[in-house]
Short mmCIF file of C-alpha atoms in Angstrom, two decimals:
data_model
loop_
_atom_site.label_atom_id
_atom_site.label_comp_id
_atom_site.label_asym_id
_atom_site.label_seq_id
_atom_site.Cartn_x
_atom_site.Cartn_y
_atom_site.Cartn_z
CA UNK A 18 114.58 107.44 116.17
CA UNK A 19 111.33 107.51 113.78
CA UNK A 20 109.48 110.62 114.01
CA UNK A 21 106.70 110.36 111.08
CA UNK A 22 106.00 106.63 110.80
CA UNK A 23 103.51 107.69 107.82
CA UNK A 24 106.85 108.98 105.71
CA UNK A 25 109.34 107.32 107.31
CA UNK A 26 111.10 110.48 108.52
CA UNK A 27 113.69 110.25 111.63
CA UNK A 28 114.84 113.16 113.86
CA UNK A 29 118.34 113.06 111.79
CA UNK A 30 116.37 114.07 108.71
CA UNK A 31 114.48 116.92 110.60
CA UNK A 32 117.66 118.36 112.21
CA UNK A 33 119.65 117.98 108.60
CA UNK A 34 116.68 119.89 107.14
CA UNK A 35 117.04 122.66 109.89
CA UNK A 36 120.51 122.98 109.42
CA UNK A 37 119.95 123.37 105.57
CA UNK A 38 117.57 126.42 106.23
CA UNK A 39 114.26 124.59 107.08
CA UNK A 40 112.40 127.25 109.60
CA UNK A 41 108.77 126.19 109.59
CA UNK A 42 106.89 123.25 109.80
CA UNK A 43 104.96 124.00 106.77
CA UNK A 44 108.32 123.83 104.77
CA UNK A 45 109.43 120.91 106.65
CA UNK A 46 105.94 119.14 105.38
CA UNK A 47 106.74 120.36 101.85
CA UNK A 48 110.10 119.23 101.98
CA UNK A 49 110.11 115.89 104.09
CA UNK A 50 106.01 115.39 104.23
CA UNK A 51 106.23 115.47 107.72
CA UNK A 52 102.70 116.02 109.38
CA UNK A 53 100.68 115.93 106.02
CA UNK A 54 99.07 112.47 106.72
CA UNK A 55 97.86 111.35 110.36
CA UNK A 56 99.61 114.46 112.24
CA UNK A 57 100.72 112.69 115.19
CA UNK A 58 104.35 113.77 114.34
CA UNK A 59 104.01 117.06 114.20
CA UNK A 60 104.44 118.05 118.06
CA UNK A 61 107.69 116.31 117.73
CA UNK A 62 108.89 117.25 114.57
CA UNK A 63 107.93 121.25 115.64
CA UNK A 64 110.14 120.79 118.95
CA UNK A 65 113.01 119.10 117.32
CA UNK A 66 113.07 121.73 114.49
CA UNK A 67 113.12 124.39 116.97
CA UNK A 68 115.77 123.07 118.59
CA UNK A 69 117.83 122.63 115.84
CA UNK A 70 117.41 126.08 114.86
CA UNK A 71 120.79 128.49 114.71
CA UNK A 72 120.59 130.49 117.83
CA UNK A 73 120.05 134.08 116.09
CA UNK A 74 117.02 132.80 114.87
CA UNK A 75 115.76 131.84 118.21
CA UNK A 76 116.90 134.98 119.67
CA UNK A 77 115.08 137.20 116.74
CA UNK A 78 112.14 134.93 117.55
CA UNK A 79 111.88 135.42 120.91
CA UNK A 80 112.16 139.13 120.42
CA UNK A 81 109.14 139.14 118.17
CA UNK A 82 107.01 137.39 120.57
CA UNK A 83 107.64 139.60 123.43
CA UNK A 84 104.68 142.20 123.89
CA UNK A 85 105.80 145.84 122.71
#
């Protein structure tokens, strides 16, 4: 499915980028242009990127997000 209509980026491209090491929306925007124009795709792109992250990254992110 198309996530970013402005640049024609699909969910498959976002998942591929995550598998190839993309870890942030900033990097995704730089690599694919997602969220750089109208911004309507940012929430969906962020969710797909988050779901596509390796489990180790999510565990670390959850650990860091907890209060000390």
